[in-house]
Structures are given as structure tokens and as C-alpha cells.
XYZ file of C-alpha atoms in Angstrom:
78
model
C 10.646 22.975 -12.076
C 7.152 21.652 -12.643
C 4.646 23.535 -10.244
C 2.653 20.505 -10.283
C 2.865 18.628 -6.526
C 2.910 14.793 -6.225
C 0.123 13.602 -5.260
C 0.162 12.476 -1.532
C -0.800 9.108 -0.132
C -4.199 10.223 1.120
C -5.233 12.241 -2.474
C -4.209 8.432 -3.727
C -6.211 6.452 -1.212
C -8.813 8.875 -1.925
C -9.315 7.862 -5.790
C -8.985 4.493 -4.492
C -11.801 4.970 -2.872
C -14.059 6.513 -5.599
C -12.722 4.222 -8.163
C -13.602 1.355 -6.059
C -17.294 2.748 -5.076
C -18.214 3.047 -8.832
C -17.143 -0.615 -9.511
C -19.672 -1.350 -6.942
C -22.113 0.919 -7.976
C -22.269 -1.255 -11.583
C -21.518 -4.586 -10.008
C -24.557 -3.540 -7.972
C -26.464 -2.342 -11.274
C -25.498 -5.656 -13.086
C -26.743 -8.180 -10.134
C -30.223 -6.219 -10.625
C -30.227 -6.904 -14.323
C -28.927 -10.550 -13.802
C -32.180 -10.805 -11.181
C -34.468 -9.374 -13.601
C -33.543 -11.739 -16.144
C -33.423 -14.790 -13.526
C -36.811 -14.127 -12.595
C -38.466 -13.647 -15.944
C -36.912 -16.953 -17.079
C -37.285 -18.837 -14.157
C -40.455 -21.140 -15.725
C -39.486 -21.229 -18.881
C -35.135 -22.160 -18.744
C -34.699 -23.568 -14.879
C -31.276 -23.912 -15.618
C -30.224 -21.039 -16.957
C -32.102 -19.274 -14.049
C -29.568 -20.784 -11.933
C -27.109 -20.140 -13.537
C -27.687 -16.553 -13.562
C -28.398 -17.286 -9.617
C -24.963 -18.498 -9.331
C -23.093 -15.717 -11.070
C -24.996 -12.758 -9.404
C -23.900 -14.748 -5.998
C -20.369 -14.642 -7.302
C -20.573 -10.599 -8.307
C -22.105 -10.320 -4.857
C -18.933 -11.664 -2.946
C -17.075 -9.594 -5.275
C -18.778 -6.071 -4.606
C -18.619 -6.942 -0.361
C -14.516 -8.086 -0.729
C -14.028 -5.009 -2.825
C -15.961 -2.580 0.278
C -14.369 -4.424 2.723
C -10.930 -3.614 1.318
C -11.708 -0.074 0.564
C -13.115 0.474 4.341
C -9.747 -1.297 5.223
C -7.722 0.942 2.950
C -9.475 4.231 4.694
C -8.192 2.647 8.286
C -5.164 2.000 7.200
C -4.085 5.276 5.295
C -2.116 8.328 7.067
């Protein structure tokens, strides 16, 4: 017999949780790169300013979905 214990749902839900608060963490450290960038080139390469505008909107809605779901996971685990 392995002395090892399966892990339970909350020790599960619980890595969820970190795993999913790093992804944020370096969704949150890319958007502040992508701004950077945006803002330097702004002047000079309008449209690639906005287009670096439109994907750090689009990582945005990504990190909030991916905290809402982890705050929902925490509710809804035993």
C-alpha cells in the first residue's frame, strides 16, 4: 500500500487557485509591457499602437474571466 493520500477536492481547488493567480500575475505583467510599448510608439506607428491597444484589451478580459472563475471555484468547493 502506497502511504501517499489522494489528494482531496479542496488541496485540488487549492492549486487551482494558485495556478490560476500566477497566470494573472503575467497576463498582468504582459498588458504593462504591451502599454509601454503602445505608448512609446504611439507618434511614430498609430496603427500598430492600436493594435497593441486592442490585444492588451483582449488579455484584460482574459485575466478578469479567469478571477472571476477562480473566486467562483472557491464558492463552489466543499
Amino acid at each position: 500500500r502506497s502511504s501517499l493520500a489522494a489528494p482531496t477536492a479542496v488541496a485540488i481547488a487549492t492549486e487551482a487557485a494558485k495556478s490560476a493567480a500566477d497566470i494573472v500575475r503575467r497576463i498582468v505583467t504582459v498588458r504593462e509591457i504591451i502599454g509601454a510599448v503602445g505608448n512609446r510608439i504611439r507618434d511614430d506607428d498609430p496603427l500598430a499602437a492600436a493594435l497593441l491597444c486592442r490585444i492588451n484589451t483582449v488579455l484584460e478580459t482574459q485575466a478578469i474571466t479567469l478571477q472571476n472563475l477562480t473566486v467562483a471555484a472557491g464558492r463552489n468547493s466543499p
